[in-house]
CSV table of C-alpha atoms and ligand atoms in Angstrom, one decimal:
chain,number,residue,atom,x,y,z
A,1,UNK,CA,0.0,0.0,0.0
A,2,UNK,CA,1.2,3.5,-0.8
A,3,UNK,CA,1.9,5.7,2.2
A,4,UNK,CA,-0.7,8.4,2.4
A,5,UNK,CA,0.4,11.9,1.5
A,6,UNK,CA,-0.2,14.8,3.8
A,7,UNK,CA,-3.0,15.8,4.8
A,8,UNK,CA,-4.3,12.2,4.5
A,9,UNK,CA,-3.7,9.8,7.4
A,10,UNK,CA,-4.5,6.2,8.2
A,11,UNK,CA,-5.7,5.8,11.8
A,12,UNK,CA,-6.6,2.2,12.5
A,13,UNK,CA,-7.7,1.6,9.0
A,14,UNK,CA,-9.8,4.7,8.9
A,15,UNK,CA,-9.1,7.8,6.6
A,16,UNK,CA,-8.5,11.1,8.4
A,17,UNK,CA,-8.0,14.3,6.5
A,18,UNK,CA,-6.0,16.9,8.4
A,19,UNK,CA,-7.1,15.3,11.6
A,20,UNK,CA,-10.8,14.9,10.7
A,21,UNK,CA,-12.4,11.5,10.3
A,22,UNK,CA,-13.9,10.8,6.9
A,23,UNK,CA,-16.7,8.8,8.6
A,24,UNK,CA,-17.5,11.7,10.9
A,25,UNK,CA,-17.8,14.1,7.9
A,26,UNK,CA,-20.1,11.8,5.9
A,27,UNK,CA,-22.3,11.1,9.0
A,28,UNK,CA,-22.8,14.9,9.3
A,29,UNK,CA,-22.9,16.0,5.6
A,30,UNK,CA,-23.7,12.9,3.6
A,31,UNK,CA,-22.1,11.9,0.3
A,32,UNK,CA,-20.9,12.7,-2.3
A,33,UNK,CA,-18.8,15.2,-0.4
A,34,UNK,CA,-15.7,17.2,-1.4
A,35,UNK,CA,-13.3,17.6,1.5
A,36,UNK,CA,-10.7,20.4,1.2
A,37,UNK,CA,-7.6,20.9,3.3
A,38,UNK,CA,-6.8,24.5,4.0
A,39,UNK,CA,-3.3,23.7,5.1
A,40,UNK,CA,-2.5,21.8,2.0
A,41,UNK,CA,-3.5,24.7,-0.2
A,42,UNK,CA,-1.3,27.1,1.8
A,43,UNK,CA,1.6,24.7,1.7
A,44,UNK,CA,1.3,24.3,-2.1
A,45,UNK,CA,1.2,28.0,-2.6
A,46,UNK,CA,4.2,28.7,-0.3
A,47,UNK,CA,6.3,25.9,-1.9
A,48,UNK,CA,5.8,27.4,-5.3
A,49,UNK,CA,6.2,31.0,-4.2
A,50,UNK,CA,9.5,30.2,-2.5
A,51,UNK,CA,10.8,28.1,-5.4
A,52,UNK,CA,10.2,31.0,-7.8
A,53,UNK,CA,11.3,33.9,-5.6
A,54,UNK,CA,14.6,32.2,-4.9
A,55,UNK,CA,15.5,32.9,-8.5
A,56,UNK,CA,13.8,36.3,-9.2
A,57,UNK,CA,12.5,39.1,-7.1
A,58,UNK,CA,9.6,40.1,-9.3
A,59,UNK,CA,7.2,37.2,-9.3
A,60,UNK,CA,3.4,37.2,-9.1
A,61,UNK,CA,1.3,34.0,-8.8
A,62,UNK,CA,-2.1,34.2,-10.5
A,63,UNK,CA,-4.4,31.4,-9.2
A,64,UNK,CA,-6.3,30.0,-12.2
A,65,UNK,CA,-9.7,29.9,-10.3
A,66,UNK,CA,-11.4,27.7,-12.9
A,67,UNK,CA,-9.7,24.8,-11.1
A,68,UNK,CA,-11.8,25.5,-7.9
A,69,UNK,CA,-13.7,28.7,-7.4
A,70,UNK,CA,-15.1,28.0,-4.0
A,71,UNK,CA,-15.1,31.3,-2.0
A,72,UNK,CA,-13.4,29.7,0.9
A,73,UNK,CA,-10.6,28.5,-1.3
A,74,UNK,CA,-10.2,31.9,-2.9
A,75,UNK,CA,-10.1,33.5,0.5
A,76,UNK,CA,-7.2,31.3,1.5
A,77,UNK,CA,-5.2,32.2,-1.6
A,78,UNK,CA,-6.1,35.8,-1.2
A,79,UNK,CA,-4.7,35.8,2.3
A,80,UNK,CA,-1.5,34.2,1.0
A,81,UNK,CA,-1.0,37.1,-1.4
A,82,UNK,CA,-2.0,35.4,-4.6
A,83,UNK,CA,-3.6,37.1,-7.6
A,84,UNK,CA,-6.3,35.6,-9.8
A,85,UNK,CA,-6.6,34.4,-13.4
A,86,UNK,CA,-10.3,34.7,-14.3
A,87,UNK,CA,-11.9,33.6,-17.5
A,88,UNK,CA,-15.5,34.8,-17.3
A,89,UNK,CA,-17.5,37.7,-15.8
A,90,UNK,CA,-18.8,35.2,-13.3
A,91,UNK,CA,-15.3,34.3,-12.2
A,92,UNK,CA,-14.3,38.0,-11.9
A,93,UNK,CA,-17.4,38.7,-9.8
A,94,UNK,CA,-16.6,35.7,-7.5
A,95,UNK,CA,-13.0,36.7,-7.1
A,96,UNK,CA,-14.1,40.3,-6.2
A,97,UNK,CA,-16.6,38.9,-3.7
A,98,UNK,CA,-13.9,36.8,-2.1
A,99,UNK,CA,-11.8,39.8,-1.4
A,100,UNK,CA,-9.5,40.2,-4.3
A,101,UNK,CA,-9.2,43.8,-5.5
A,102,UNK,CA,-9.5,44.4,-9.2
A,103,UNK,CA,-5.8,45.2,-9.6
A,104,UNK,CA,-5.1,41.6,-8.6
A,105,UNK,CA,-7.2,40.1,-11.3
A,106,UNK,CA,-6.2,39.3,-14.8
A,107,UNK,CA,-8.9,38.3,-17.2
A,108,UNK,CA,-8.0,35.8,-20.0
A,109,UNK,CA,-11.1,35.0,-21.9
A,110,UNK,CA,-11.6,33.5,-25.3
A,111,UNK,CA,-14.7,34.2,-27.5
A,112,UNK,CA,-15.6,37.2,-25.4
A,113,UNK,CA,-18.8,39.1,-25.9
A,114,UNK,CA,-18.9,42.9,-26.1
A,115,UNK,CA,-21.2,43.2,-23.1
A,116,UNK,CA,-18.7,41.0,-21.2
A,117,UNK,CA,-15.9,43.4,-22.2
A,118,UNK,CA,-18.0,46.3,-20.8
A,119,UNK,CA,-18.5,44.4,-17.5
A,120,UNK,CA,-14.7,43.8,-17.3
A,121,UNK,CA,-13.9,47.5,-18.0
A,122,UNK,CA,-16.4,48.6,-15.3
A,123,UNK,CA,-14.8,46.1,-12.9
A,124,UNK,CA,-11.4,47.6,-13.4
A,125,UNK,CA,-9.6,44.3,-14.0
A,126,UNK,CA,-6.7,43.9,-16.4
A,127,UNK,CA,-7.6,42.3,-19.7
A,128,UNK,CA,-5.5,39.9,-21.7
A,129,UNK,CA,-6.9,39.8,-25.2
A,130,UNK,CA,-7.1,36.6,-27.3
A,131,UNK,CA,-7.8,38.1,-30.7
A,132,UNK,CA,-7.5,41.3,-32.8
A,133,UNK,CA,-11.3,41.5,-33.0
A,134,UNK,CA,-11.6,41.4,-29.2
A,135,UNK,CA,-8.9,44.1,-29.0
A,136,UNK,CA,-10.7,46.4,-31.4
A,137,UNK,CA,-14.0,45.9,-29.6
A,138,UNK,CA,-12.3,46.7,-26.3
A,139,UNK,CA,-10.7,49.9,-27.7
A,140,UNK,CA,-14.1,51.1,-28.7
A,141,UNK,CA,-15.3,50.9,-25.1
A,142,UNK,CA,-12.2,52.3,-23.5
A,143,UNK,CA,-8.4,52.7,-23.7
A,144,UNK,CA,-7.3,50.5,-20.8
A,145,UNK,CA,-4.3,51.7,-18.7
A,146,UNK,CA,-2.7,48.2,-19.1
A,147,UNK,CA,-3.3,45.7,-21.8
A,148,UNK,CA,-1.9,42.2,-22.3
A,149,UNK,CA,-2.0,40.0,-25.4
A,150,UNK,CA,-2.1,36.2,-25.4
A,151,UNK,CA,0.4,34.8,-27.8
A,152,UNK,CA,0.3,31.3,-29.3
A,153,UNK,CA,4.0,30.2,-28.9
A,154,UNK,CA,3.4,27.4,-31.4
A,155,UNK,CA,4.3,24.6,-28.8
A,156,UNK,CA,1.6,23.1,-26.8
A,157,UNK,CA,1.6,20.4,-24.1
A,158,UNK,CA,-0.9,18.7,-21.8
A,159,UNK,CA,-2.3,15.5,-20.3
A,160,UNK,CA,-5.0,15.2,-23.0
A,161,UNK,CA,-5.5,16.8,-26.4
A,162,UNK,CA,-8.5,18.8,-25.0
A,163,UNK,CA,-6.1,20.4,-22.5
A,164,UNK,CA,-3.4,21.5,-25.0
A,165,UNK,CA,-3.9,25.2,-25.5
A,166,UNK,CA,-1.2,26.2,-27.9
A,167,UNK,CA,0.1,25.0,-31.3
A,168,UNK,CA,-1.3,24.7,-34.7
A,169,UNK,CA,-4.7,23.2,-33.8
A,170,UNK,CA,-5.4,25.6,-31.0
A,171,UNK,CA,-8.0,28.3,-30.9
A,172,UNK,CA,-6.1,30.3,-28.3
A,173,UNK,CA,-3.8,33.3,-28.7
A,174,UNK,CA,-2.4,35.4,-31.5
A,175,UNK,CA,0.3,34.1,-33.7
A,176,UNK,CA,3.7,35.7,-34.0
A,177,UNK,CA,3.0,37.4,-37.4
A,178,UNK,CA,-0.1,39.1,-36.0
A,179,UNK,CA,1.2,40.0,-32.5
A,180,UNK,CA,3.1,43.1,-33.6
A,181,UNK,CA,-0.1,44.5,-35.2
A,182,UNK,CA,-2.1,43.9,-32.1
A,183,UNK,CA,0.4,45.9,-29.9
A,184,UNK,CA,0.7,48.6,-32.6
A,185,UNK,CA,-3.1,49.0,-32.6
A,186,UNK,CA,-3.2,49.3,-28.8
A,187,UNK,CA,-0.3,51.7,-28.7
A,188,UNK,CA,-1.8,53.9,-31.4
A,189,UNK,CA,-5.0,54.0,-29.4
A,190,UNK,CA,-3.1,55.3,-26.3
A,191,UNK,CA,-2.4,52.2,-24.2
A,192,UNK,CA,0.7,52.9,-22.1
A,193,UNK,CA,1.4,49.7,-20.1
A,194,UNK,CA,1.7,46.3,-21.5
A,195,UNK,CA,2.0,42.6,-20.7
A,196,UNK,CA,2.4,39.6,-22.8
A,197,UNK,CA,0.9,36.1,-22.1
A,198,UNK,CA,1.1,32.5,-23.0
A,199,UNK,CA,-0.5,29.3,-21.6
A,200,UNK,CA,0.4,26.1,-23.4
A,201,UNK,CA,-1.7,23.6,-21.7
A,202,UNK,CA,-2.5,21.7,-18.5
A,203,UNK,CA,-1.1,18.8,-16.6
A,204,UNK,CA,2.5,19.2,-17.5
A,205,UNK,CA,5.0,17.1,-15.4
A,206,UNK,CA,8.0,17.8,-17.4
A,207,UNK,CA,9.8,21.2,-17.8
A,208,UNK,CA,11.0,20.5,-21.4
A,209,UNK,CA,7.9,21.4,-23.5
A,210,UNK,CA,7.4,24.4,-21.3
A,211,UNK,CA,11.0,25.6,-21.9
A,212,UNK,CA,10.6,25.2,-25.7
A,213,UNK,CA,7.4,27.2,-25.7
A,214,UNK,CA,9.0,29.8,-23.4
A,215,UNK,CA,11.9,30.3,-25.8
A,216,UNK,CA,9.6,30.9,-28.7
A,217,UNK,CA,7.3,33.1,-26.6
A,218,UNK,CA,10.2,35.3,-25.5
A,219,UNK,CA,11.4,35.7,-29.1
A,220,UNK,CA,7.9,37.0,-29.9
A,221,UNK,CA,8.2,39.4,-27.0
A,222,UNK,CA,11.5,40.6,-28.5
A,223,UNK,CA,9.8,41.1,-31.9
A,224,UNK,CA,7.0,43.1,-30.4
A,225,UNK,CA,9.5,45.1,-28.3
A,226,UNK,CA,11.7,45.9,-31.4
A,227,UNK,CA,9.0,46.5,-34.0
A,228,UNK,CA,6.1,48.0,-32.0
A,229,UNK,CA,8.4,49.8,-29.5
A,230,UNK,CA,6.6,48.2,-26.5
A,231,UNK,CA,8.1,47.7,-23.0
A,232,UNK,CA,6.6,45.0,-20.9
A,233,UNK,CA,5.5,45.5,-17.3
A,234,UNK,CA,4.9,41.8,-17.1
A,235,UNK,CA,5.5,38.6,-18.9
A,236,UNK,CA,3.0,35.9,-18.1
A,237,UNK,CA,4.0,32.3,-18.8
A,238,UNK,CA,0.6,30.7,-17.9
A,239,UNK,CA,-0.1,27.7,-15.8
A,240,UNK,CA,-0.1,24.0,-16.5
A,241,UNK,CA,2.0,22.6,-13.6
A,242,UNK,CA,1.0,19.0,-13.2
A,243,UNK,CA,0.6,16.8,-10.1
A,244,UNK,CA,1.1,13.0,-9.9
A,245,UNK,CA,-2.3,11.3,-10.1
A,246,UNK,CA,-0.9,7.7,-10.3
A,247,UNK,CA,1.0,6.3,-7.4
A,248,UNK,CA,4.0,5.6,-9.7
A,249,UNK,CA,4.2,9.1,-11.0
A,250,UNK,CA,6.8,11.5,-9.6
A,251,UNK,CA,5.8,14.9,-8.5
A,252,UNK,CA,7.1,17.9,-10.4
A,253,UNK,CA,10.2,19.2,-8.9
A,254,UNK,CA,9.2,22.8,-8.6
A,255,UNK,CA,12.6,24.1,-7.6
A,256,UNK,CA,14.1,22.4,-10.7
A,257,UNK,CA,11.2,23.9,-12.8
A,258,UNK,CA,11.8,27.3,-11.3
A,259,UNK,CA,15.6,27.1,-11.8
A,260,UNK,CA,15.2,26.1,-15.5
A,261,UNK,CA,12.4,28.6,-16.3
A,262,UNK,CA,14.0,31.5,-14.6
A,263,UNK,CA,17.5,31.0,-15.9
A,264,UNK,CA,16.1,31.0,-19.5
A,265,UNK,CA,13.8,34.0,-18.6
A,266,UNK,CA,16.6,36.1,-17.1
A,267,UNK,CA,19.0,35.3,-19.9
A,268,UNK,CA,16.6,36.1,-22.7
A,269,UNK,CA,15.1,39.2,-21.1
A,270,UNK,CA,18.7,40.5,-20.7
A,271,UNK,CA,19.8,39.5,-24.2
A,272,UNK,CA,16.7,41.0,-25.8
A,273,UNK,CA,16.8,44.2,-23.8
A,274,UNK,CA,13.4,43.6,-22.2
A,275,UNK,CA,14.4,45.1,-18.9
A,276,UNK,CA,13.2,43.5,-15.7
A,277,UNK,CA,9.5,42.8,-16.1
A,278,UNK,CA,7.4,40.9,-13.5
A,279,UNK,CA,7.1,37.2,-14.2
A,280,UNK,CA,3.6,35.9,-13.8
A,281,UNK,CA,2.6,32.3,-13.5
A,282,UNK,CA,-0.9,31.0,-13.5
A,283,UNK,CA,-1.2,27.6,-11.7
A,284,UNK,CA,-4.6,26.1,-11.0
A,285,UNK,CA,-4.2,22.4,-10.5
A,286,UNK,CA,-0.9,22.6,-8.7
A,287,UNK,CA,-2.3,24.7,-5.8
A,288,UNK,CA,-5.6,22.8,-5.2
A,289,UNK,CA,-5.7,19.4,-6.8
A,290,UNK,CA,-4.1,17.4,-4.0
A,291,UNK,CA,-5.8,19.4,-1.3
A,292,UNK,CA,-9.1,17.7,-1.7
A,293,UNK,CA,-10.7,14.3,-1.7
A,294,UNK,CA,-14.1,13.3,-2.9
A,295,UNK,CA,-15.9,10.9,-0.5
A,296,UNK,CA,-18.5,8.7,-2.1
A,297,UNK,CA,-20.5,5.8,-0.6
A,298,UNK,CA,-20.9,2.3,-2.1
A,299,UNK,CA,-24.6,1.8,-2.9
A,300,UNK,CA,-24.4,-1.6,-4.6
A,301,UNK,CA,-21.8,-4.2,-5.4
A,302,UNK,CA,-22.8,-5.9,-8.6
A,303,UNK,CA,-21.2,-8.9,-10.2
A,304,UNK,CA,-22.1,-9.8,-13.8
A,305,UNK,CA,-20.6,-12.7,-15.7
A,306,UNK,CA,-18.0,-10.3,-17.1
A,307,UNK,CA,-17.4,-7.5,-14.7
A,308,UNK,CA,-17.5,-6.6,-11.0
A,309,UNK,CA,-18.9,-3.1,-10.3
A,310,UNK,CA,-18.7,-1.1,-7.1
A,311,UNK,CA,-21.6,1.3,-7.7
A,312,UNK,CA,-21.2,4.6,-5.8
A,313,UNK,CA,-23.1,7.8,-5.4
A,314,UNK,CA,-20.7,10.1,-7.3
A,315,UNK,CA,-20.7,9.9,-11.1
A,316,UNK,CA,-19.5,12.0,-13.9
A,317,UNK,CA,-22.0,14.6,-12.7
A,318,UNK,CA,-19.8,15.0,-9.6
A,319,UNK,CA,-16.3,14.4,-11.1
A,320,UNK,CA,-16.2,14.4,-14.9
A,321,UNK,CA,-12.4,14.0,-15.4
A,322,UNK,CA,-12.3,10.2,-15.7
A,323,UNK,CA,-15.2,10.2,-18.2
A,324,UNK,CA,-14.1,13.2,-20.1
A,325,UNK,CA,-10.3,12.7,-20.4
A,326,UNK,CA,-9.9,9.1,-19.2
A,327,UNK,CA,-8.1,10.6,-16.2
A,328,UNK,CA,-6.8,8.4,-13.4
A,329,UNK,CA,-7.8,9.3,-9.9
A,330,UNK,CA,-6.5,7.1,-7.1
A,331,UNK,CA,-9.2,5.6,-5.0
A,332,UNK,CA,-9.0,4.3,-1.4
A,333,UNK,CA,-11.5,2.4,0.7
A,334,UNK,CA,-11.7,5.1,3.4
A,335,UNK,CA,-13.0,2.7,6.1
A,336,UNK,CA,-10.8,-0.2,5.1
A,337,UNK,CA,-7.3,1.3,4.7
A,338,UNK,CA,-5.6,-1.8,6.2
A,339,UNK,CA,-7.5,-4.4,4.1
A,340,UNK,CA,-5.5,-5.9,1.2
A,341,UNK,CA,-6.5,-4.7,-2.3
A,342,UNK,CA,-7.6,-8.2,-3.4
A,343,UNK,CA,-10.5,-7.5,-5.7
A,344,UNK,CA,-10.8,-5.8,-9.1
A,345,UNK,CA,-13.7,-3.4,-9.6
A,346,UNK,CA,-15.0,-0.9,-12.1
A,347,UNK,CA,-16.1,2.0,-9.9
A,348,UNK,CA,-19.4,3.2,-11.5
A,349,UNK,CA,-21.6,6.2,-10.7
A,350,UNK,CA,-25.4,6.7,-10.7
A,351,UNK,CA,-25.6,8.3,-14.2
A,352,UNK,CA,-27.5,6.5,-16.9
A,353,UNK,CA,-24.6,6.1,-19.3
A,354,UNK,CA,-22.1,3.3,-19.6
A,355,UNK,CA,-19.2,5.8,-19.6
A,356,UNK,CA,-20.1,6.8,-16.0
A,357,UNK,CA,-17.0,5.2,-14.5
A,358,UNK,CA,-14.7,6.8,-11.9
A,359,UNK,CA,-12.2,3.9,-12.4
A,360,UNK,CA,-11.9,0.8,-14.4
A,361,UNK,CA,-10.1,-2.5,-13.4
A,362,UNK,CA,-9.2,-1.0,-10.1
A,363,UNK,CA,-7.7,-3.1,-7.3
A,364,UNK,CA,-9.5,-2.4,-4.0
A,365,UNK,CA,-10.3,-4.3,-0.8
A,366,UNK,CA,-13.4,-6.4,-0.9
A,367,UNK,CA,-16.2,-3.9,-0.9
A,368,UNK,CA,-19.7,-4.0,0.6
A,369,UNK,CA,-22.7,-1.8,0.5
A,370,UNK,CA,-22.2,1.2,2.9
A,371,UNK,CA,-18.4,1.3,2.4
A,372,UNK,CA,-16.9,4.7,1.9
A,373,UNK,CA,-14.5,5.4,-1.0
A,374,UNK,CA,-12.2,8.4,-1.2
A,375,UNK,CA,-11.3,9.6,-4.7
A,376,UNK,CA,-8.0,11.5,-4.3
A,377,UNK,CA,-6.7,14.6,-6.0
A,378,UNK,CA,-10.2,15.9,-6.6
A,379,UNK,CA,-9.6,19.5,-5.8
A,380,UNK,CA,-8.9,20.8,-9.3
A,381,UNK,CA,-11.6,20.6,-12.0
A,382,UNK,CA,-13.7,18.5,-9.7
A,383,UNK,CA,-16.6,20.5,-8.2
A,384,UNK,CA,-15.9,23.3,-10.7
A,385,UNK,CA,-16.8,21.0,-13.7
A,386,UNK,CA,-19.7,19.2,-12.0
A,387,UNK,CA,-23.2,19.4,-13.4
A,388,UNK,CA,-26.8,18.6,-12.5
A,389,UNK,CA,-27.1,16.0,-15.2
A,390,UNK,CA,-29.8,13.4,-14.5
A,391,UNK,CA,-31.3,16.1,-12.2
A,392,UNK,CA,-28.9,15.2,-9.5
A,393,UNK,CA,-27.7,17.7,-7.0
A,394,UNK,CA,-24.2,19.0,-7.0
A,395,UNK,CA,-22.1,17.8,-4.0
A,396,UNK,CA,-21.5,19.6,-0.8
A,397,UNK,CA,-18.0,20.9,0.1
A,398,UNK,CA,-16.4,21.0,3.5
A,399,UNK,CA,-13.1,22.6,4.6
A,400,UNK,CA,-10.9,20.8,7.2
A,401,UNK,CA,-8.1,22.3,9.3
A,402,UNK,CA,-6.2,20.6,12.1
A,403,UNK,CA,-9.0,18.5,13.4
A,404,UNK,CA,-11.8,21.0,12.8
A,405,UNK,CA,-14.2,21.2,9.9
A,406,UNK,CA,-16.8,23.5,8.4
A,407,UNK,CA,-19.3,23.5,5.5
A,408,UNK,CA,-18.2,25.7,2.7
A,409,UNK,CA,-20.9,24.8,0.2
A,410,UNK,CA,-24.3,23.3,0.9
A,411,UNK,CA,-25.4,20.4,-1.2
A,412,UNK,CA,-27.7,21.6,-4.0
A,413,UNK,CA,-31.4,21.1,-3.3
A,414,UNK,CA,-34.2,20.1,-5.7
A,415,UNK,CA,-35.5,23.7,-5.4
A,416,UNK,CA,-32.2,24.9,-6.7
A,417,UNK,CA,-32.4,22.6,-9.7
A,418,UNK,CA,-35.9,23.7,-10.5
A,419,UNK,CA,-35.4,27.4,-10.0
A,420,UNK,CA,-36.2,29.6,-13.1
A,421,UNK,CA,-38.2,26.9,-14.8
A,422,UNK,CA,-41.9,27.5,-15.6
A,423,UNK,CA,-44.5,24.7,-15.6
A,424,UNK,CA,-46.5,26.5,-18.2
A,425,UNK,CA,-45.2,28.4,-21.2
A,426,UNK,CA,-46.2,32.0,-21.5
A,427,UNK,CA,-46.2,32.4,-25.2
A,428,UNK,CA,-45.2,35.7,-26.7
A,429,UNK,CA,-45.3,37.2,-30.1
B,1,LLP,N1,-4.1,29.9,-17.4
B,1,LLP,C1,-4.9,29.7,-18.4
B,1,LLP,C2,-5.1,30.8,-19.4
B,1,LLP,C3,-5.7,28.5,-18.5
B,1,LLP,O1,-6.5,28.4,-19.6
B,1,LLP,C4,-5.5,27.5,-17.6
B,1,LLP,C5,-6.2,26.2,-17.7
B,1,LLP,C6,-4.6,27.8,-16.5
B,1,LLP,C7,-3.9,29.0,-16.4
B,1,LLP,C8,-4.4,26.8,-15.4
B,1,LLP,O2,-4.0,25.5,-15.8
B,1,LLP,P1,-3.5,24.5,-14.7
B,1,LLP,O3,-2.4,25.1,-13.9
B,1,LLP,O4,-4.6,24.2,-13.8
B,1,LLP,O5,-3.1,23.3,-15.5
B,1,LLP,N2,-10.3,20.6,-17.1
B,1,LLP,C9,-9.0,20.1,-17.4
B,1,LLP,C10,-8.0,21.3,-17.3
B,1,LLP,C11,-8.3,22.4,-18.2
B,1,LLP,C12,-7.4,23.6,-18.0
B,1,LLP,C13,-7.8,24.8,-18.8
B,1,LLP,N3,-7.0,25.9,-18.6
B,1,LLP,C14,-8.6,19.0,-16.4
B,1,LLP,O6,-9.5,18.6,-15.6
B,1,LLP,O7,-7.5,18.5,-16.5
């Protein structure tokens, strides 16, 4: 059995999360239940912050809140000094509500509506544009004090093709040949402060593709600097730092990553005469994924002539990553941690589709109805991608901290699911 990673602990075969018993939590809040460790989020943030600032004094971390936009999670990162990467007006409003001031929010949208641009301008956040058309529509509304442009550095990477956000097939960013024009347009309109941005993809455990993209990206920055006469206040290298989901995967060595990225960054900014801009990074997953487990109860153990199913109450409505990307999430029997993993199960949810599996061919202890499973590393793109499909409520979320716990999101109720619907149509003409 793998040793459990902090904040998870095995006490007499029972799972504890930062000192709180999983069984106690489900007795109080029911399942499916997301359990988030405050301490783990802080540790992740501090580890990254320290690794980066050892190499460079002008670092800013922008938390990609799409990974987990719970207000309590945002407040933790706000108190650590983070900034926010937001991708929708809803995310901007949520970040503001959680206490981030507008000057700590960078908006990076794609396919952005004009009314959304107006909202962003009124909010006072910094906008990172994704296309020439978006830029021109923005300039009709206002001349922003600071503007950033997302560049496609031609190299993408990620754990699944859906999560590769640069390169030839990608809809994101502006290509090198169009980048100079975008900055010239903005400069001509009167914009005075600039940033430049890339984000190549998500779930990267290896520094190499990142460094290749960075090299290209910085050469685009040089081109813009030389041809459009732009100086950069910040250079944003995006997020994408991965975490190990499989027991045999090694964690990303963040100090190594920081050393490599910053030595290239410092060398090239010097060589290209780009001054000393701030370096922005935008991690989502790295800060929150391993700070959360999803607890789900076994409803049924079902044996067919071909397969053995452990049917639980969390499906792809609750955690979509396995169904959507084929992602692996390690699963523990939270009330049988000392039992040998001697059976092979498909762990299936309650959704009426055969693809509703959290795991396939998974070795687990012999399971019975009422057992409790813990799906690990569920803090990033877990709740935030959940849905009410099959008219099932989204899960509740609790925070744990050194033996204490508190509800941070109520379980959705049937009234919530029905809200806004009418039983009779009021026809209009
Ligand atoms: N910055 C930008 C502009 C992004 O689009 C993203 C993620 C991030 C930062 C943060 O990436 P991270 O550090 O979390 O890898 N739903 C997928 C991940 C999609 C990520 C989309 N963009 C998953 O569950 O794996």
